[in-house]
Coordinates of C-alpha atoms in Angstrom, one line a residue:
Chain A
M920 CA -7.6 16.8 12.0
A921 CA -9.9 14.2 10.7
L922 CA -13.2 15.2 9.1
Q923 CA -15.8 12.6 8.4
S924 CA -14.3 9.8 6.4
L925 CA -17.1 10.1 3.8
D926 CA -15.6 13.4 2.7
I927 CA -12.2 11.9 1.9
S928 CA -11.7 11.8 -1.9
A929 CA -8.1 10.5 -2.0
R930 CA -5.9 8.8 0.6
S931 CA -2.2 8.1 0.5
A932 CA -0.8 4.6 -0.2
T933 CA -4.3 3.3 -0.9
T934 CA -5.1 1.5 -4.2
T935 CA -8.9 1.1 -3.8
P936 CA -11.4 3.9 -4.4
A937 CA -12.2 6.4 -1.6
P938 CA -15.8 6.8 -0.4
Q939 CA -17.6 8.9 -3.0
A940 CA -21.3 8.8 -2.2
R941 CA -21.4 12.3 -0.9
K942 CA -20.3 15.3 -3.0
T943 CA -19.3 18.5 -1.3
V944 CA -18.6 22.0 -2.6
E945 CA -15.1 22.6 -3.7
L946 CA -13.6 25.4 -1.5
A947 CA -10.7 27.8 -2.0
K948 CA -8.7 30.5 -0.3
L949 CA -7.9 33.5 -2.5
I950 CA -4.9 35.6 -1.6
D951 CA -4.8 39.0 -3.3
I952 CA -1.2 40.0 -3.2
S953 CA -2.0 43.5 -4.4
K954 CA -4.0 44.0 -1.2
C955 CA -1.4 42.5 1.2
I956 CA 0.4 45.0 3.5
G957 CA 2.7 42.4 5.0
C958 CA 1.4 42.8 8.6
K959 CA 1.8 39.1 9.4
A960 CA -1.6 39.0 11.2
C961 CA -2.2 35.8 9.2
Q962 CA 1.0 34.3 10.6
V963 CA 0.0 35.1 14.1
A964 CA -3.6 33.9 13.7
C965 CA -2.2 30.6 12.3
Q966 CA -0.1 30.1 15.4
E967 CA -2.9 31.1 17.7
W968 CA -5.5 28.9 16.2
N969 CA -3.3 25.9 15.7
D970 CA -1.4 26.3 19.1
L971 CA 2.0 26.5 17.4
R972 CA 5.0 28.3 18.9
D973 CA 8.1 28.4 16.8
T974 CA 11.4 29.0 18.5
V975 CA 12.5 32.7 18.4
G976 CA 15.1 33.1 15.7
R977 CA 17.5 35.9 14.7
N978 CA 16.8 39.0 12.8
V979 CA 19.0 38.8 9.7
G980 CA 18.1 42.2 8.4
V981 CA 15.0 41.3 6.3
Y982 CA 11.3 41.2 7.1
D983 CA 11.0 37.5 6.6
N984 CA 10.6 36.1 10.1
P985 CA 10.8 33.2 10.6
A986 CA 13.1 32.8 7.6
D987 CA 11.4 29.6 6.3
L988 CA 8.4 27.3 6.9
T989 CA 8.9 24.9 9.8
A990 CA 6.9 22.3 11.6
Q991 CA 5.7 25.1 13.8
S992 CA 5.3 27.8 11.2
W993 CA 2.8 26.6 8.6
T994 CA 2.5 30.0 6.8
I995 CA 5.1 32.8 6.5
M996 CA 5.2 36.1 4.6
R997 CA 7.9 36.3 2.0
Y998 CA 9.1 39.8 1.1
A999 CA 10.6 40.4 -2.3
E1000 CA 12.0 43.8 -3.5
V1001 CA 11.8 43.7 -7.3
E1002 CA 12.0 46.0 -10.2
P1003 CA 9.6 44.6 -12.8
A1004 CA 10.4 47.7 -15.0
P1005 CA 13.5 49.9 -14.6
G1006 CA 13.1 52.5 -11.8
K1007 CA 9.8 51.0 -10.7
L1008 CA 10.6 49.3 -7.4
Q1009 CA 7.9 47.1 -6.0
W1010 CA 7.6 45.3 -2.7
L1011 CA 5.9 42.0 -3.4
I1012 CA 4.7 40.2 -0.3
R1013 CA 3.5 36.7 -0.6
K1014 CA 1.9 34.6 2.1
D1015 CA 3.6 31.2 1.5
G1016 CA 2.1 27.9 2.6
C1017 CA 0.4 24.8 1.3
M1018 CA -1.4 25.4 -2.0
H1019 CA -3.8 22.4 -1.5
C1020 CA -3.3 21.0 -5.0
S1021 CA -6.0 19.1 -6.8
D1022 CA -3.2 16.6 -7.8
P1023 CA -1.1 16.7 -4.6
G1024 CA 2.5 15.5 -5.1
C1025 CA 2.8 14.9 -1.4
L1026 CA -0.1 12.5 -1.4
A1027 CA 1.1 10.7 -4.6
S1028 CA 4.6 10.1 -2.9
C1029 CA 3.4 9.2 0.6
P1030 CA 4.0 5.4 1.4
A1031 CA 2.0 5.5 4.6
P1032 CA -1.7 4.6 4.2
G1033 CA -3.9 7.5 5.3
A1034 CA -1.1 9.8 6.4
I1035 CA -2.1 12.2 3.7
V1036 CA -5.7 12.7 2.6
K1037 CA -7.5 15.0 0.2
Y1038 CA -11.0 15.9 1.2
S1039 CA -13.7 16.3 -1.4
N1040 CA -13.8 20.0 -0.6
G1041 CA -10.2 20.2 -1.9
I1042 CA -8.3 20.5 1.4
V1043 CA -5.1 18.3 1.5
D1044 CA -4.5 17.3 5.1
F1045 CA -1.7 15.4 6.9
H1046 CA -2.8 12.9 9.6
Q1047 CA 0.3 12.8 11.7
E1048 CA -0.8 9.7 13.6
N1049 CA -0.3 7.7 10.4
C1050 CA 2.9 9.5 9.3
T1051 CA 6.1 7.5 9.4
G1052 CA 8.5 10.5 8.9
C1053 CA 10.1 9.2 5.7
G1054 CA 10.1 12.6 4.1
Y1055 CA 8.6 11.5 0.8
C1056 CA 6.0 14.3 0.9
I1057 CA 8.9 16.8 0.7
I1058 CA 10.2 14.9 -2.3
G1059 CA 6.8 15.0 -4.0
C1060 CA 5.7 18.6 -3.2
P1061 CA 6.2 21.0 -6.2
F1062 CA 6.0 24.0 -3.8
N1063 CA 8.5 22.8 -1.1
I1064 CA 6.0 23.1 1.7
P1065 CA 6.0 20.1 4.2
R1066 CA 8.5 20.2 7.1
I1067 CA 9.4 17.3 9.4
S1068 CA 9.5 18.1 13.1
A1069 CA 12.8 17.4 14.7
E1070 CA 10.9 16.7 17.9
D1071 CA 8.5 13.9 16.8
G1072 CA 9.6 13.0 13.2
K1073 CA 6.2 13.8 11.7
A1074 CA 5.5 16.0 8.7
Y1075 CA 3.5 19.2 9.2
K1076 CA 2.0 21.9 6.9
C1077 CA -1.0 24.2 6.6
T1078 CA -4.3 22.3 7.1
L1079 CA -6.3 25.2 5.6
C1080 CA -7.9 25.1 9.0
S1081 CA -9.7 21.9 8.1
D1082 CA -11.1 21.8 11.6
R1083 CA -12.6 25.3 11.3
V1084 CA -13.8 24.7 7.7
A1085 CA -15.5 21.4 8.9
V1086 CA -17.8 23.5 11.2
G1087 CA -18.6 26.0 8.5
T1088 CA -16.2 28.8 9.3
E1089 CA -13.2 30.2 7.3
P1090 CA -9.5 29.6 8.0
A1091 CA -7.9 31.7 10.8
C1092 CA -5.7 33.7 8.4
A1093 CA -8.7 34.7 6.3
K1094 CA -10.7 35.6 9.4
V1095 CA -8.0 37.9 10.7
C1096 CA -6.7 39.6 7.5
P1097 CA -7.3 43.4 8.1
T1098 CA -7.3 44.4 4.4
G1099 CA -9.4 41.6 3.0
A1100 CA -6.4 40.3 1.0
I1101 CA -7.3 36.8 2.1
V1102 CA -10.8 35.6 1.3
F1103 CA -12.4 32.2 1.6
G1104 CA -15.3 30.5 -0.1
S1105 CA -16.4 28.2 -2.9
K1106 CA -13.8 27.8 -5.6
K1107 CA -16.3 29.1 -8.1
D1108 CA -17.0 32.3 -6.0
M1109 CA -13.3 32.8 -5.5
H1110 CA -12.8 32.7 -9.3
Q1111 CA -15.4 35.3 -9.7
H1112 CA -14.0 37.5 -7.0
A1113 CA -10.5 37.1 -8.5
A1114 CA -11.9 38.1 -12.0
E1115 CA -13.2 41.4 -10.5
R1116 CA -9.9 42.1 -8.8
I1117 CA -7.9 41.4 -11.9
L1118 CA -10.2 43.7 -13.9
D1119 CA -9.6 46.4 -11.3
L1120 CA -5.8 45.9 -11.4
K1121 CA -5.8 46.0 -15.2
E1122 CA -7.6 49.3 -15.1
R1123 CA -5.0 50.6 -12.7
G1124 CA -2.2 49.8 -15.1
F1125 CA -1.2 46.2 -14.3
A1126 CA -1.8 44.8 -17.7
Q1127 CA -0.4 41.4 -16.8
A1128 CA -2.5 41.0 -13.7
G1129 CA -4.0 37.5 -13.4
L1130 CA -4.9 34.5 -11.3
Y1131 CA -2.5 31.9 -10.1
D1132 CA -4.4 28.6 -10.2
P1133 CA -1.8 26.4 -11.9
P1134 CA -3.2 23.7 -14.2
G1135 CA 0.0 21.6 -13.9
V1136 CA -1.4 20.4 -10.5
E1137 CA -5.0 20.5 -11.8
G1138 CA -5.5 23.7 -10.0
T1139 CA -5.0 24.6 -6.3
H1140 CA -7.3 25.4 -3.4
V1141 CA -5.1 28.3 -2.4
M1142 CA -5.0 30.8 -5.3
Y1143 CA -3.2 34.1 -5.7
V1144 CA -4.1 37.3 -7.5
L1145 CA -0.8 38.5 -9.0
H1146 CA -0.1 41.9 -10.5
H1147 CA 2.5 40.2 -12.6
A1148 CA 0.9 36.9 -13.5
D1149 CA 3.3 36.5 -16.4
K1150 CA 6.2 36.5 -13.9
P1151 CA 5.2 34.5 -10.9
E1152 CA 8.9 33.9 -10.0
L1153 CA 9.1 37.6 -8.9
Y1154 CA 7.1 36.6 -5.9
S1155 CA 9.9 34.9 -4.0
G1156 CA 10.2 32.2 -6.5
L1157 CA 6.6 31.1 -7.0
P1158 CA 6.9 28.3 -9.6
R1159 CA 5.9 29.2 -13.1
E1160 CA 4.5 25.8 -14.0
P1161 CA 4.3 23.7 -10.9
M1162 CA 3.6 20.0 -11.6
L1163 CA 4.2 16.6 -10.2
S1164 CA 7.9 16.1 -11.1
P1165 CA 8.4 13.5 -13.9
L1166 CA 11.0 11.9 -11.6
V1167 CA 8.3 11.5 -9.0
G1168 CA 5.9 10.2 -11.6
L1169 CA 8.4 7.7 -12.8
W1170 CA 9.2 6.6 -9.3
K1171 CA 5.6 6.1 -8.2
G1172 CA 4.3 4.9 -11.6
F1173 CA 7.1 2.5 -12.1
A1174 CA 7.3 1.3 -8.5
K1175 CA 3.5 0.8 -8.3
T1176 CA 3.2 -1.3 -11.4
V1177 CA 6.1 -2.7 -13.3
M1178 CA 8.5 -3.4 -10.5
N1179 CA 6.0 -5.0 -8.1
A1180 CA 4.7 -7.2 -11.0
G1181 CA 8.4 -7.9 -11.9
L1182 CA 9.1 -9.3 -8.4
A1183 CA 6.1 -11.5 -8.4
A1184 CA 6.9 -12.7 -12.0
A1185 CA 10.4 -13.6 -10.9
V1186 CA 9.2 -15.8 -8.1
L1187 CA 6.7 -17.5 -10.3
A1188 CA 9.2 -18.0 -13.1
A1189 CA 11.6 -19.6 -10.6
F1190 CA 8.9 -22.0 -9.4
F1191 CA 7.9 -23.1 -12.8
H1192 CA 11.5 -23.4 -13.9
Y1193 CA 12.0 -25.9 -11.2
V1194 CA 8.8 -27.8 -12.0
S1195 CA 9.5 -27.9 -15.7
Q1196 CA 13.3 -28.4 -15.8
G1197 CA 13.8 -30.4 -12.6
P1198 CA 16.5 -30.0 -10.0
N1199 CA 20.2 -29.5 -11.0
K1200 CA 21.8 -32.5 -9.5
E1201 CA 25.0 -34.3 -10.2
H1202 CA 24.6 -37.8 -11.8
E1203 CA 25.0 -40.7 -9.5
E1204 CA 27.1 -42.7 -11.9
E1205 CA 29.6 -39.8 -12.1
E1206 CA 30.4 -40.2 -8.5
V1207 CA 32.4 -43.3 -9.1
A1208 CA 35.6 -42.2 -10.7
Chain B
M425 CA 37.9 -42.2 -4.7
N426 CA 34.7 -43.2 -3.0
R427 CA 31.4 -41.3 -3.0
E428 CA 31.6 -40.2 0.7
Q429 CA 34.6 -38.0 0.0
V430 CA 34.0 -34.3 0.5
I431 CA 35.8 -31.1 -0.2
R432 CA 35.8 -28.0 2.0
R433 CA 34.2 -25.1 0.1
Y434 CA 33.7 -22.5 2.8
T435 CA 35.4 -22.0 6.2
G436 CA 33.3 -21.4 9.3
S437 CA 34.1 -17.7 9.2
E438 CA 33.1 -17.5 5.5
R439 CA 29.8 -19.2 6.3
C440 CA 29.0 -16.8 9.2
N441 CA 29.9 -13.9 6.9
H442 CA 27.5 -15.2 4.2
W443 CA 24.6 -15.9 6.5
L444 CA 25.0 -12.5 8.3
L445 CA 24.8 -11.0 4.9
A446 CA 21.7 -13.0 4.1
L447 CA 20.1 -12.0 7.3
S448 CA 20.9 -8.3 7.0
F449 CA 19.9 -8.3 3.3
I450 CA 16.5 -9.9 4.0
L451 CA 15.8 -7.5 6.9
T452 CA 16.8 -4.5 4.8
A453 CA 14.7 -5.7 1.9
L454 CA 11.6 -6.5 3.9
S455 CA 11.7 -3.2 5.8
G456 CA 12.2 -1.3 2.6
L457 CA 9.6 -3.1 0.5
G458 CA 6.9 -1.7 2.8
F459 CA 7.6 1.7 1.3
F460 CA 7.9 0.3 -2.2
H461 CA 4.2 -0.4 -2.9
P462 CA 1.0 0.0 -0.8
G463 CA 0.4 -3.7 -1.5
L464 CA 3.5 -4.6 0.5
C465 CA 2.8 -2.1 3.3
W466 CA 1.9 -5.0 5.6
L467 CA 5.6 -6.0 5.7
T468 CA 6.2 -2.9 7.9
N469 CA 4.2 -4.7 10.6
L470 CA 7.1 -7.2 10.9
F471 CA 9.2 -4.4 12.3
G472 CA 6.5 -2.8 14.6
G473 CA 4.8 -0.5 12.0
G474 CA 5.7 2.0 9.4
T475 CA 7.6 4.3 11.6
W476 CA 9.8 1.6 13.0
A477 CA 10.4 0.2 9.6
R478 CA 11.5 3.7 8.5
I479 CA 13.8 4.0 11.5
L480 CA 15.4 0.5 11.2
H481 CA 15.7 0.2 7.4
P482 CA 18.9 2.3 7.0
Y483 CA 20.6 0.7 10.0
F484 CA 19.9 -2.8 8.7
A485 CA 21.3 -1.4 5.4
V486 CA 24.6 -0.2 7.0
V487 CA 25.2 -3.6 8.6
M488 CA 24.5 -5.2 5.2
V489 CA 26.9 -2.9 3.3
V490 CA 29.7 -3.6 5.8
V491 CA 29.2 -7.4 5.8
F492 CA 28.8 -7.4 2.0
L493 CA 32.1 -5.5 1.5
V494 CA 33.9 -7.9 3.8
W495 CA 32.4 -10.8 1.7
M496 CA 33.5 -9.2 -1.5
I497 CA 37.1 -8.9 -0.3
R498 CA 37.0 -12.5 0.6
I499 CA 35.7 -13.8 -2.7
W500 CA 37.1 -11.2 -5.0
K501 CA 39.9 -13.4 -6.3
Y502 CA 37.4 -15.9 -7.5
L503 CA 35.3 -13.3 -9.3
R504 CA 37.9 -12.5 -12.0
F505 CA 36.8 -13.3 -15.5
T506 CA 38.7 -16.0 -17.3
T507 CA 38.7 -17.6 -20.7
A508 CA 36.6 -20.4 -19.3
D509 CA 33.9 -17.8 -18.5
R510 CA 33.7 -16.8 -22.1
K511 CA 33.0 -20.4 -23.1
W512 CA 30.5 -20.8 -20.3
A513 CA 28.5 -17.7 -21.2
V514 CA 27.4 -19.0 -24.6
H515 CA 26.0 -22.1 -22.9
I516 CA 23.6 -20.2 -20.6
P517 CA 20.6 -21.6 -22.5
D518 CA 21.9 -25.1 -21.9
M519 CA 22.3 -24.4 -18.2
L520 CA 18.7 -23.1 -18.0
R521 CA 17.5 -26.2 -19.7
N522 CA 19.4 -28.3 -17.2
R523 CA 21.6 -29.8 -19.9
M524 CA 24.7 -29.7 -17.7
D525 CA 26.6 -32.1 -19.9
K526 CA 26.8 -29.3 -22.6
V527 CA 28.0 -26.6 -20.1
P528 CA 31.7 -26.1 -20.1
P529 CA 33.6 -26.4 -16.8
S530 CA 34.0 -23.5 -14.5
G531 CA 36.1 -22.4 -11.5
K532 CA 34.9 -22.0 -8.0
Y533 CA 32.2 -19.7 -9.3
N534 CA 30.7 -19.9 -12.8
F535 CA 30.2 -16.9 -15.0
G536 CA 26.6 -16.4 -13.9
Q537 CA 27.6 -16.3 -10.2
K538 CA 30.4 -13.9 -11.0
M539 CA 28.0 -11.6 -12.8
L540 CA 25.5 -11.8 -10.0
A541 CA 28.0 -10.9 -7.3
R542 CA 29.5 -8.0 -9.4
T543 CA 26.0 -6.7 -10.1
Q544 CA 25.1 -6.8 -6.4
L545 CA 28.3 -4.9 -5.6
V546 CA 27.3 -2.1 -8.0
L547 CA 23.7 -2.1 -6.6
I548 CA 24.8 -2.1 -3.0
L549 CA 27.1 0.9 -3.6
L550 CA 24.3 2.7 -5.5
L551 CA 21.8 1.9 -2.8
L552 CA 24.2 3.2 -0.1
L553 CA 24.8 6.5 -1.9
T554 CA 21.2 7.2 -2.8
G555 CA 20.0 6.0 0.6
V556 CA 22.1 8.5 2.4
V557 CA 20.5 11.3 0.3
I558 CA 17.0 10.3 1.5
W559 CA 17.9 9.2 5.0
Q560 CA 15.4 10.9 7.4
P561 CA 16.2 12.5 9.7
L562 CA 20.0 12.2 9.5
F563 CA 21.0 13.5 6.1
A564 CA 18.1 14.2 3.8
D565 CA 17.7 17.8 4.8
A566 CA 21.2 18.5 3.7
F567 CA 20.3 17.7 0.1
S568 CA 18.1 19.7 -2.4
V569 CA 14.7 18.4 -3.2
F570 CA 15.8 17.7 -6.8
S571 CA 18.7 15.5 -5.7
R572 CA 16.4 13.7 -3.4
R573 CA 14.1 13.0 -6.3
I574 CA 16.9 11.6 -8.3
A575 CA 18.1 9.6 -5.3
V576 CA 14.7 8.1 -4.4
L577 CA 14.0 7.1 -8.0
T578 CA 17.5 5.5 -8.4
H579 CA 17.1 3.9 -5.0
S580 CA 13.8 2.2 -5.9
I581 CA 15.0 0.9 -9.2
A582 CA 18.3 -0.4 -7.7
A583 CA 16.4 -2.0 -4.8
F584 CA 14.1 -3.7 -7.4
V585 CA 17.1 -5.1 -9.3
A586 CA 18.7 -6.1 -6.0
V587 CA 15.7 -8.0 -4.8
L588 CA 15.5 -9.6 -8.3
S589 CA 19.1 -10.7 -7.9
L590 CA 18.3 -12.2 -4.5
I591 CA 15.4 -14.2 -6.0
V592 CA 17.8 -15.5 -8.7
H593 CA 20.4 -16.3 -6.1
V594 CA 18.1 -18.1 -3.7
Y595 CA 16.4 -20.0 -6.5
A596 CA 19.7 -21.1 -8.0
A597 CA 20.7 -22.3 -4.6
I598 CA 17.5 -24.3 -4.2
W599 CA 17.7 -25.6 -7.8
T600 CA 21.3 -26.7 -7.5
K601 CA 21.1 -29.6 -5.1
G602 CA 23.9 -29.6 -2.5
A603 CA 24.5 -25.9 -2.7
V604 CA 22.6 -24.9 0.4
S605 CA 24.3 -27.6 2.5
G606 CA 27.6 -26.5 1.0
M607 CA 27.0 -23.0 2.5
V608 CA 25.6 -24.3 5.8
L609 CA 28.1 -27.1 6.5
G610 CA 31.0 -25.7 4.4
R611 CA 31.6 -28.9 2.4
V612 CA 30.5 -30.5 -0.8
S613 CA 31.0 -33.9 -2.2
T614 CA 33.7 -34.4 -4.7
A615 CA 31.1 -35.5 -7.2
W616 CA 29.3 -32.2 -6.7
A617 CA 32.5 -30.2 -7.1
R618 CA 33.4 -32.1 -10.2
Y619 CA 29.9 -31.7 -11.7
H620 CA 29.4 -28.0 -11.0
N621 CA 32.9 -26.5 -10.7
R622 CA 35.2 -28.9 -12.4
L623 CA 38.2 -26.4 -12.8
W624 CA 38.0 -25.6 -9.1
Y625 CA 37.8 -29.3 -8.3
E626 CA 40.8 -30.1 -10.4
E627 CA 42.8 -27.3 -8.8
K628 CA 41.8 -28.6 -5.3
M629 CA 42.9 -32.1 -6.3
Q630 CA 46.1 -30.8 -7.7
V631 CA 46.9 -29.0 -4.5
A632 CA 46.0 -32.0 -2.4
H633 CA 48.1 -34.2 -4.7
D634 CA 51.1 -31.9 -4.4
A635 CA 50.8 -31.7 -0.7
Q636 CA 50.6 -35.5 -0.5
A637 CA 53.6 -35.8 -2.8
S638 CA 55.7 -33.4 -0.8
S639 CA 54.9 -35.0 2.5
A640 CA 55.6 -38.4 1.0
F641 CA 58.9 -37.0 -0.2
G642 CA 59.6 -35.6 3.3
E643 CA 58.9 -39.0 4.9
K644 CA 61.2 -40.6 2.4
A645 CA 64.0 -38.1 3.0
A646 CA 63.6 -38.5 6.8
G647 CA 63.6 -42.3 6.5

């Protein structure tokens, strides 16, 4: 969903600056995993608000349903049974979905102008009408979030309810969460709220409680409060240090500068070789043998 | 020997093979370059927009690979390195300065052409393998994100070198007068052959001479 173009701060496959006259407040969603009861109300609310209906799958004996993100399921609960300490079983339930990175790998990889935008409020949004379905966003994403629809060949993911946020309300998942595990507001406020929650968790014995706002992607606009911030991988493989892959950096950095210039240089070199050295032609006198 | 005399360099089917390769290579390159850099994105308009370019690119590529491999089978026997190539290679600077009198004779293809064709063979195979890994929607989902990252990086670098090699090839053909008509019409003048590919020319002359001799012998025997 397009917001006003003035609020777009970055646009895929675009080499000139985005409109920057207007500054808006940076927003964030905070998911407090210690408060989550795994009720999936957020999953339902997401489908309701966004008019999504995934195909009914099979129960394979775990709570995860659907088993993975799809073009119709932009957020899912991931359930992990872990033993951080011997004999201390814990059920860690993480609401997975787009993290809305400040340095989005999807946007850096996307070759279609305007198919991926980042708003100045921090939301990273896919504009499917510009999407070519090449799958580069999947290659660029450090969290493995975007999914391409088999129906229309377009990439989809959580919009952070950019349409709701544009009119001053919170995302559907935050609205519906019965325990207040999902809260939404300015990133500054969310940091403060998280700090209070972490203090509380520490008092209750979770010495390693902390905030997940990974600096490798310059922070995210979906943040987690984790009881075990030192072991994010316990939460169904939440990456410890997510960042734009060096392979993607090399691919985009190299392609965007050296190689493009190299092709232009080769054509110019050929032209000036011809002009300076003249054509390669057999001598007339040699023709008579 | 008068100056009108010509030698056949390519048969009709070889010429068709070459130009089919040229066409499919150009279509593959143009549809792919739109994804290479935002500054080249306009190229996708040639194919009906970004989505069509994405859909068509791999199919153009498959045609190119097949036609290229057929071409390789046809010319492979001329691509073997010989002692003449070693001598030729040290005179590349003379070649570039258009001092052809200092460049040693070569066979049907000179060392540079052999290297270019062999490089393109490696690139085409590399592009095919990496292209399959990132082919949406047919195969990409079967591969891990990490292997897709390796593939897309390799694909872009290989594509860059492949397009460079095309620029070199096209320029060499324009620079070398008579080369383009040789590939369009299939024949070159004897002077051209002697000047650019003397060993091939001599071989051709030898074959023609032998044929003449044997037919003359045949006539004599019959008479």
